[in-house]
Short mmCIF file of C-alpha atoms and ligand atoms in Angstrom, two decimals:
data_model
loop_
_atom_site.label_atom_id
_atom_site.label_comp_id
_atom_site.label_asym_id
_atom_site.label_seq_id
_atom_site.Cartn_x
_atom_site.Cartn_y
_atom_site.Cartn_z
CA MET A 1 -1.49 28.85 23.03
CA SER A 2 -4.07 26.08 22.51
CA LEU A 3 -3.11 22.54 23.50
CA GLN A 4 -5.27 21.23 20.65
CA PRO A 5 -3.20 20.23 17.61
CA ARG A 6 -3.93 22.61 14.75
CA ILE A 7 -6.70 21.39 12.48
CA ILE A 8 -6.35 21.87 8.74
CA PRO A 9 -9.97 22.63 7.88
CA PRO A 10 -11.92 21.99 4.67
CA GLY A 11 -11.12 24.76 2.22
CA ALA A 12 -7.37 24.32 2.80
CA THR A 13 -5.09 22.84 0.13
CA LEU A 14 -3.67 19.34 0.48
CA GLY A 15 -0.49 18.34 -1.38
CA VAL A 16 0.12 14.79 -2.61
CA LEU A 17 3.48 13.43 -3.70
CA GLY A 18 2.74 10.97 -6.50
CA GLY A 19 -0.03 11.01 -9.07
CA GLY A 20 -1.16 7.37 -9.39
CA GLN A 21 -4.55 5.85 -8.68
CA LEU A 22 -4.08 6.15 -4.90
CA GLY A 23 -3.57 9.89 -5.37
CA ARG A 24 -6.60 10.06 -7.65
CA MET A 25 -8.91 8.39 -5.11
CA PHE A 26 -7.41 10.52 -2.30
CA ALA A 27 -8.09 13.67 -4.34
CA ILE A 28 -11.71 12.63 -4.97
CA ALA A 29 -12.26 11.97 -1.24
CA ALA A 30 -10.59 15.26 -0.28
CA ARG A 31 -12.66 17.25 -2.76
CA ARG A 32 -15.85 15.72 -1.39
CA LEU A 33 -14.81 17.14 1.99
CA GLY A 34 -14.25 20.57 0.43
CA TYR A 35 -10.43 20.58 0.20
CA ARG A 36 -8.32 21.73 -2.71
CA ILE A 37 -5.72 19.30 -4.06
CA HIS A 38 -2.26 19.90 -5.53
CA VAL A 39 -0.41 16.92 -6.98
CA PHE A 40 3.34 16.64 -7.57
CA CYS A 41 4.41 13.88 -9.97
CA PRO A 42 6.94 13.24 -12.71
CA GLU A 43 4.39 12.10 -15.34
CA THR A 44 2.31 14.39 -17.55
CA ASP A 45 -0.69 12.03 -17.80
CA ALA A 46 -0.98 10.89 -14.16
CA PRO A 47 -4.33 9.38 -13.06
CA ALA A 48 -4.65 12.01 -10.29
CA ALA A 49 -4.13 14.98 -12.64
CA PRO A 50 -7.70 15.31 -14.00
CA VAL A 51 -9.14 15.46 -10.45
CA ALA A 52 -6.53 17.86 -8.99
CA ASP A 53 -6.80 21.64 -8.74
CA ARG A 54 -3.16 22.02 -9.72
CA VAL A 55 -0.50 19.61 -10.98
CA PHE A 56 3.23 20.18 -10.63
CA VAL A 57 4.99 18.03 -13.22
CA ALA A 58 8.71 17.67 -12.44
CA PRO A 59 11.16 14.98 -11.33
CA PHE A 60 11.12 14.33 -7.55
CA LYS A 61 14.76 15.47 -7.51
CA ASP A 62 13.88 18.96 -8.79
CA LEU A 63 13.92 20.54 -5.33
CA GLY A 64 13.11 24.00 -6.68
CA ALA A 65 9.83 22.67 -8.08
CA VAL A 66 9.26 20.64 -4.90
CA ARG A 67 9.59 23.80 -2.76
CA GLU A 68 7.22 25.73 -5.01
CA PHE A 69 4.68 22.89 -4.62
CA ALA A 70 5.16 22.82 -0.83
CA ARG A 71 4.62 26.60 -0.58
CA SER A 72 1.28 26.20 -2.39
CA VAL A 73 -0.22 23.72 0.12
CA ASP A 74 -1.08 23.44 3.84
CA VAL A 75 0.13 19.85 4.35
CA VAL A 76 1.92 17.22 2.26
CA THR A 77 1.10 13.52 2.17
CA PHE A 78 2.02 10.57 -0.06
CA GLU A 79 0.45 8.12 -2.41
CA PHE A 80 3.84 6.65 -3.37
CA GLU A 81 6.69 5.96 -0.95
CA ASN A 82 9.67 5.68 -3.25
CA VAL A 83 10.26 9.40 -3.14
CA PRO A 84 13.83 10.57 -2.38
CA SER A 85 14.37 11.70 1.25
CA ALA A 86 15.57 15.06 -0.09
CA THR A 87 12.10 15.61 -1.61
CA SER A 88 10.18 15.08 1.62
CA ASP A 89 12.86 17.04 3.55
CA ALA A 90 12.45 20.00 1.17
CA CYS A 91 8.66 19.91 1.74
CA ALA A 92 9.14 19.66 5.52
CA GLU A 93 11.10 22.95 5.54
CA VAL A 94 7.86 24.65 4.45
CA VAL A 95 4.81 22.64 5.64
CA PRO A 96 3.98 19.59 7.77
CA VAL A 97 4.69 16.30 5.97
CA ARG A 98 2.49 13.39 7.13
CA PRO A 99 3.65 10.72 7.65
CA ALA A 100 7.06 12.29 8.36
CA GLY A 101 10.10 11.71 6.15
CA ARG A 102 11.56 9.38 8.78
CA VAL A 103 8.67 6.93 8.25
CA LEU A 104 9.29 7.06 4.52
CA HIS A 105 13.01 6.53 4.98
CA ILE A 106 12.46 3.39 7.06
CA THR A 107 9.74 1.87 4.91
CA GLN A 108 11.32 2.42 1.51
CA GLN A 109 14.17 0.00 2.15
CA ARG A 110 13.46 -3.58 3.22
CA LEU A 111 16.56 -4.00 5.41
CA ARG A 112 15.84 -0.81 7.35
CA GLU A 113 12.16 -1.75 7.62
CA LYS A 114 12.73 -5.32 8.83
CA GLY A 115 15.53 -4.13 11.12
CA PHE A 116 13.22 -1.54 12.69
CA LEU A 117 10.44 -4.10 13.18
CA GLN A 118 12.81 -6.66 14.70
CA ASP A 119 14.41 -4.10 17.03
CA HIS A 120 10.95 -3.10 18.29
CA GLY A 121 9.86 -6.69 18.94
CA PHE A 122 7.47 -7.10 15.99
CA PRO A 123 7.43 -10.54 14.35
CA VAL A 124 9.38 -10.81 11.06
CA THR A 125 10.84 -13.80 9.25
CA PRO A 126 14.61 -14.21 9.82
CA PHE A 127 16.55 -12.24 7.19
CA ARG A 128 20.09 -11.32 6.13
CA ALA A 129 21.58 -8.43 4.17
CA ILE A 130 23.12 -9.56 0.87
CA ARG A 131 26.04 -7.53 -0.47
CA SER A 132 28.18 -10.34 -1.89
CA LEU A 133 27.91 -13.88 -3.22
CA ALA A 134 29.47 -15.07 0.06
CA ASP A 135 26.67 -13.30 1.98
CA LEU A 136 24.06 -15.20 -0.03
CA GLU A 137 25.87 -18.51 0.41
CA SER A 138 26.03 -18.10 4.17
CA ALA A 139 22.44 -16.76 4.37
CA THR A 140 21.07 -19.83 2.58
CA ARG A 141 23.11 -22.04 4.96
CA ASP A 142 21.89 -20.17 8.07
CA LEU A 143 18.25 -19.64 7.11
CA GLY A 144 17.86 -22.66 4.84
CA LEU A 145 16.21 -23.23 1.49
CA PRO A 146 13.72 -22.39 0.13
CA GLY A 147 14.03 -18.70 0.82
CA VAL A 148 13.19 -15.47 -0.94
CA LEU A 149 15.82 -13.09 -2.35
CA LYS A 150 14.59 -9.53 -2.88
CA THR A 151 16.20 -6.25 -3.86
CA ALA A 152 16.43 -4.13 -0.71
CA SER A 153 15.04 -1.00 -2.37
CA PHE A 154 12.31 0.01 -4.80
CA GLY A 155 10.58 -3.37 -5.05
CA TYR A 156 6.84 -3.71 -5.42
CA ASP A 157 4.39 -6.26 -6.83
CA GLY A 158 7.08 -8.94 -6.64
CA LYS A 159 9.50 -7.02 -8.89
CA GLY A 160 13.16 -7.79 -8.18
CA GLN A 161 12.27 -10.89 -6.22
CA ARG A 162 12.82 -14.64 -6.58
CA THR A 163 12.35 -17.78 -4.56
CA LEU A 164 15.47 -19.91 -4.22
CA ARG A 165 14.80 -23.62 -3.93
CA SER A 166 18.26 -25.17 -4.31
CA ALA A 167 21.92 -24.25 -3.88
CA ASN A 168 22.35 -24.45 -7.69
CA GLU A 169 20.35 -21.26 -8.04
CA ILE A 170 22.48 -19.13 -5.71
CA GLN A 171 24.96 -17.82 -8.27
CA GLU A 172 22.36 -16.86 -10.87
CA ALA A 173 20.08 -15.29 -8.25
CA PHE A 174 22.94 -13.19 -6.92
CA ALA A 175 23.76 -12.03 -10.47
CA GLY A 176 20.09 -10.99 -10.77
CA LEU A 177 20.64 -8.34 -8.09
CA GLU A 178 22.86 -6.55 -10.65
CA GLY A 179 25.12 -5.08 -8.00
CA THR A 180 22.32 -3.65 -5.83
CA GLU A 181 21.88 -4.53 -2.18
CA GLY A 182 19.62 -7.51 -1.47
CA ILE A 183 17.78 -9.18 1.40
CA TYR A 184 17.41 -12.93 1.84
CA GLU A 185 14.37 -14.01 3.84
CA ALA A 186 13.54 -17.38 5.35
CA PHE A 187 10.54 -18.79 3.49
CA VAL A 188 7.28 -18.39 5.39
CA ASP A 189 4.92 -21.35 5.07
CA PHE A 190 1.72 -19.32 5.18
CA THR A 191 -1.95 -20.21 4.89
CA GLN A 192 -3.15 -16.68 4.17
CA GLU A 193 -1.90 -13.20 3.44
CA VAL A 194 -3.73 -10.38 5.21
CA SER A 195 -3.32 -6.64 5.60
CA VAL A 196 -4.34 -3.97 8.08
CA VAL A 197 -4.79 -0.34 7.08
CA GLY A 198 -4.39 1.79 10.20
CA ALA A 199 -4.76 5.53 10.71
CA ARG A 200 -3.28 7.67 13.47
CA THR A 201 -3.63 11.35 14.29
CA MET A 202 -1.13 13.83 15.73
CA ASP A 203 -2.57 13.37 19.23
CA GLY A 204 -2.32 9.58 19.04
CA ARG A 205 -5.88 8.60 18.16
CA PHE A 206 -5.91 5.34 16.19
CA GLU A 207 -8.38 3.41 14.04
CA ALA A 208 -7.80 0.30 11.94
CA PHE A 209 -10.03 -1.09 9.24
CA PRO A 210 -11.20 -4.68 9.60
CA VAL A 211 -8.48 -7.10 8.43
CA PHE A 212 -8.35 -7.73 4.66
CA GLU A 213 -7.53 -11.16 3.27
CA ASN A 214 -5.51 -10.99 0.06
CA VAL A 215 -4.97 -13.45 -2.79
CA HIS A 216 -2.15 -12.75 -5.23
CA ALA A 217 -1.64 -13.91 -8.82
CA ASN A 218 1.83 -13.57 -10.40
CA HIS A 219 2.95 -11.53 -7.34
CA ILE A 220 0.24 -8.90 -7.95
CA LEU A 221 -2.79 -8.51 -5.70
CA ASP A 222 -5.71 -10.23 -7.42
CA VAL A 223 -8.61 -10.40 -4.96
CA THR A 224 -9.22 -8.98 -1.47
CA VAL A 225 -12.03 -10.08 0.82
CA CYS A 226 -13.27 -8.67 4.09
CA PRO A 227 -13.84 -9.85 6.75
CA ALA A 228 -10.72 -12.01 6.51
CA ARG A 229 -11.47 -15.68 7.12
CA ILE A 230 -9.33 -15.88 10.25
CA ALA A 231 -10.07 -16.54 13.93
CA PRO A 232 -11.38 -13.53 15.91
CA SER A 233 -8.28 -13.72 18.13
CA LEU A 234 -6.02 -13.35 15.06
CA GLU A 235 -8.14 -10.45 13.75
CA ALA A 236 -7.64 -8.68 17.10
CA ALA A 237 -3.93 -9.52 17.16
CA ALA A 238 -3.43 -8.15 13.63
CA ARG A 239 -5.15 -4.88 14.54
CA ASP A 240 -3.04 -4.65 17.73
CA LEU A 241 0.10 -5.15 15.65
CA SER A 242 -1.00 -2.33 13.36
CA ARG A 243 -1.52 0.00 16.33
CA GLY A 244 1.85 -0.95 17.82
CA ILE A 245 3.69 -0.33 14.55
CA LEU A 246 2.01 3.03 13.88
CA GLU A 247 2.89 4.08 17.44
CA ALA A 248 6.50 2.86 17.22
CA LEU A 249 6.96 4.79 13.97
CA ASP A 250 4.97 7.78 15.31
CA VAL A 251 2.90 7.78 12.13
CA VAL A 252 0.56 10.69 11.51
CA GLY A 253 -1.54 9.56 8.57
CA LEU A 254 -2.10 6.07 7.23
CA LEU A 255 0.10 3.00 7.21
CA THR A 256 -0.63 -0.47 5.84
CA VAL A 257 0.85 -3.59 7.42
CA GLU A 258 1.04 -6.65 5.17
CA LEU A 259 1.11 -9.88 7.16
CA PHE A 260 1.46 -13.59 6.65
CA VAL A 261 -0.67 -15.98 8.69
CA ALA A 262 1.80 -18.81 9.16
CA ARG A 263 0.63 -22.42 9.17
CA ASP A 264 1.18 -22.49 12.95
CA SER A 265 -1.19 -19.45 13.22
CA ARG A 266 1.56 -16.93 14.03
CA LEU A 267 1.32 -13.51 12.40
CA ILE A 268 4.49 -12.39 10.60
CA VAL A 269 4.93 -8.90 9.17
CA ASN A 270 5.97 -8.97 5.52
CA GLU A 271 5.94 -5.34 4.52
CA LEU A 272 4.82 -1.83 5.47
CA ALA A 273 3.43 0.85 3.17
CA PRO A 274 3.15 4.37 4.63
CA ARG A 275 -0.07 5.10 2.73
CA THR A 276 -3.38 3.75 1.51
CA HIS A 277 -3.24 0.31 -0.08
CA ASN A 278 -4.73 -1.65 -2.96
CA SER A 279 -6.25 -4.09 -0.45
CA GLY A 280 -8.19 -1.18 1.09
CA HIS A 281 -10.07 -0.27 -2.10
CA LEU A 282 -13.19 -2.14 -1.00
CA THR A 283 -13.59 0.41 1.81
CA LEU A 284 -14.86 2.82 -0.90
CA ASP A 285 -18.03 0.77 -1.25
CA ALA A 286 -18.22 -1.24 1.95
CA CYS A 287 -17.12 0.87 4.96
CA VAL A 288 -18.63 3.87 6.71
CA THR A 289 -15.42 5.78 5.95
CA CYS A 290 -13.15 4.84 3.03
CA GLN A 291 -9.36 4.62 3.43
CA PHE A 292 -8.86 7.79 1.36
CA GLU A 293 -11.20 9.88 3.50
CA GLN A 294 -9.45 8.43 6.56
CA GLN A 295 -6.11 9.62 5.18
CA VAL A 296 -7.57 13.12 4.71
CA ARG A 297 -8.94 13.10 8.27
CA ALA A 298 -5.68 11.81 9.77
CA VAL A 299 -3.36 14.26 8.01
CA CYS A 300 -5.72 17.20 8.67
CA GLY A 301 -6.13 16.51 12.41
CA LEU A 302 -9.87 15.83 12.07
CA PRO A 303 -11.64 13.12 14.08
CA LEU A 304 -11.16 9.70 12.45
CA GLY A 305 -14.19 8.11 10.81
CA SER A 306 -15.80 4.77 11.61
CA THR A 307 -14.10 1.87 9.82
CA GLU A 308 -17.09 -0.43 10.24
CA LEU A 309 -18.27 -2.54 7.31
CA THR A 310 -21.66 -1.48 5.97
CA ALA A 311 -22.35 -4.99 4.60
CA PRO A 312 -21.72 -8.45 6.05
CA ALA A 313 -18.89 -8.99 3.53
CA ALA A 314 -17.18 -7.34 0.56
CA ALA A 315 -14.61 -8.30 -2.07
CA MET A 316 -12.44 -6.46 -4.58
CA ALA A 317 -10.93 -7.81 -7.82
CA ASN A 318 -8.20 -5.89 -9.60
CA LEU A 319 -8.56 -5.10 -13.30
CA LEU A 320 -5.14 -5.35 -14.93
CA GLY A 321 -4.31 -4.29 -18.48
CA ASP A 322 -4.65 -7.96 -19.49
CA VAL A 323 -8.45 -7.55 -19.31
CA TRP A 324 -8.18 -5.37 -22.46
CA LYS A 325 -6.46 -8.03 -24.57
CA ALA A 326 -9.54 -8.64 -26.73
CA GLY A 327 -10.41 -4.96 -26.98
CA GLU A 328 -12.43 -2.60 -24.75
CA PRO A 329 -14.06 -4.65 -21.98
CA ARG A 330 -17.86 -4.95 -21.97
CA TRP A 331 -18.45 -3.01 -18.75
CA GLU A 332 -22.21 -3.47 -18.90
CA ARG A 333 -21.68 -7.19 -18.37
CA ALA A 334 -19.83 -6.71 -15.07
CA LEU A 335 -22.46 -4.22 -13.94
CA ALA A 336 -25.30 -6.62 -14.74
CA ASN A 337 -24.99 -7.69 -11.10
CA PRO A 338 -26.44 -4.63 -9.32
CA ARG A 339 -24.19 -5.25 -6.28
CA VAL A 340 -21.02 -4.83 -8.36
CA LYS A 341 -19.25 -1.45 -8.51
CA LEU A 342 -16.73 -0.41 -11.17
CA HIS A 343 -13.74 1.88 -10.53
CA LEU A 344 -11.45 2.88 -13.41
CA TYR A 345 -8.35 5.01 -12.95
CA GLY A 346 -8.41 6.85 -16.30
CA LYS A 347 -5.18 5.26 -17.59
CA ALA A 348 -4.87 5.36 -21.36
CA ASN A 349 -2.50 2.48 -22.00
CA PRO A 350 -3.67 -0.97 -20.75
CA ARG A 351 -0.33 -2.80 -20.57
CA PRO A 352 -0.42 -6.40 -19.23
CA GLY A 353 0.08 -6.35 -15.45
CA ARG A 354 -0.77 -2.64 -15.14
CA LYS A 355 -3.44 -1.80 -12.56
CA MET A 356 -6.22 -0.09 -14.56
CA GLY A 357 -9.13 -0.31 -12.14
CA HIS A 358 -11.04 -2.63 -9.83
CA LEU A 359 -14.45 -4.13 -9.14
CA THR A 360 -16.07 -4.46 -5.73
CA ALA A 361 -19.13 -6.32 -4.54
CA THR A 362 -20.91 -6.64 -1.22
CA ALA A 363 -22.61 -9.89 -0.21
CA ALA A 364 -23.98 -11.90 2.70
CA ASN A 365 -20.66 -13.72 3.25
CA PRO A 366 -17.03 -13.63 2.03
CA GLU A 367 -17.42 -16.56 -0.39
CA ASP A 368 -20.37 -14.96 -2.19
CA ALA A 369 -18.55 -11.63 -2.38
CA ILE A 370 -15.49 -13.30 -3.97
CA ALA A 371 -17.69 -15.23 -6.41
CA ALA A 372 -19.49 -12.00 -7.40
CA VAL A 373 -16.31 -10.05 -8.27
CA ARG A 374 -14.70 -13.01 -10.01
CA GLU A 375 -17.81 -13.65 -12.11
CA ALA A 376 -18.14 -9.96 -12.94
CA ARG A 377 -14.51 -9.82 -14.05
CA SER A 378 -14.66 -12.95 -16.15
CA SER A 379 -17.82 -11.70 -17.88
CA LEU A 380 -15.84 -8.79 -19.32
P1 LIG B 401 6.64 -8.52 -1.33
O1 LIG B 401 7.15 -7.86 -2.57
O2 LIG B 401 7.60 -8.54 -0.21
O3 LIG B 401 5.28 -7.98 -0.94
O4 LIG B 401 6.34 -10.04 -1.72
C1 LIG B 401 5.41 -10.38 -2.75
C2 LIG B 401 4.81 -11.75 -2.46
O5 LIG B 401 5.83 -12.77 -2.43
C3 LIG B 401 4.15 -11.84 -1.11
O6 LIG B 401 2.85 -11.32 -1.16
C4 LIG B 401 4.20 -13.35 -0.86
O7 LIG B 401 3.19 -14.00 -1.57
C5 LIG B 401 5.56 -13.74 -1.42
N1 LIG B 401 6.61 -13.67 -0.38
C6 LIG B 401 7.35 -12.60 -0.07
N2 LIG B 401 8.21 -12.86 0.94
C7 LIG B 401 8.02 -14.14 1.29
C8 LIG B 401 8.61 -15.00 2.27
N3 LIG B 401 9.60 -14.60 3.08
N4 LIG B 401 8.13 -16.27 2.35
C9 LIG B 401 7.16 -16.70 1.53
N5 LIG B 401 6.58 -15.94 0.57
C10 LIG B 401 6.99 -14.68 0.44
#
């Protein structure tokens, strides 16, 4: 028997759980490498569907359909982590699932995720589990105010989250959990939010992209810039943290670490996502290998690609449904700057707050890259 881990070569079929824009861009990258793509998702009009070879439309809980999907592919990966454990377990009975269901299980619940990080010595803000009003009262006493109360499960883009600033808000905030489990976190006084997208193969090879600096608006990622405007020592520390976390979780595939840079220059892990990430979209236009191709390489046991930037700096601006409020945007205006690239996800219904696409630009420095994507977006 060969000691080499088995490679899943181009021509094989890759399965993706979830059919959103991350699945769409993964499918496009995989097809470029000569793979076939099968998507499993509950929606009939998923962004990944038009670029997939086959789409299985069924609820994640329909394990019969899940098994049929798994039997049709050579490996299963994710573009969405809030998939029931039973779904990834059913796939794992048939084919390799990368990252493994255990990684999903830990990262889809904030208490498990923060507990895992803390137990393995990674820096997190102090937190408490909230199951009763008394829990929240004692958590705010122990960890102080302000603090952030979040639902423990299924939160994203700031949904199910609020900042508590005074004891008067405790009762109402607890009621907002509507009986679900919560987590109360000590407030982090941060100067920047950054993220690291790391990839790891079955035999432990690791590559991280340069650190991304992220600016949010209304809890949703607004603009990402790379390189992050942080000290080189922090850049190295953030990439080391990413490697340590992927190793501790034994990730095969991609995992994104979202971090705060605290005012005292400490790095604090906010969240993990066991997949590609919105902040990594600029890699499509500004890195030797994009995050989606890296996911293909990692889950197929191929050598990882270079994560180097191909320009001195790059920025990405999200296009939310709000951009459509005065009708179809004038795309030619954004593209008037020849360094600006447009990516649209093929979603029909531009609801406010819904991620419809993004713009990227490369430039000589981070400030010019940010200015270019912001100007392009406001010209729409
Ligand atoms: P999350 O849903 O955990 O990614 O949080 C969404 C956003 O809320 C983050 O990107 C931060 O801007 C803010 N936030 C979350 N947790 C904290 C915290 N403990 N302290 C300060 N700000 C936070």
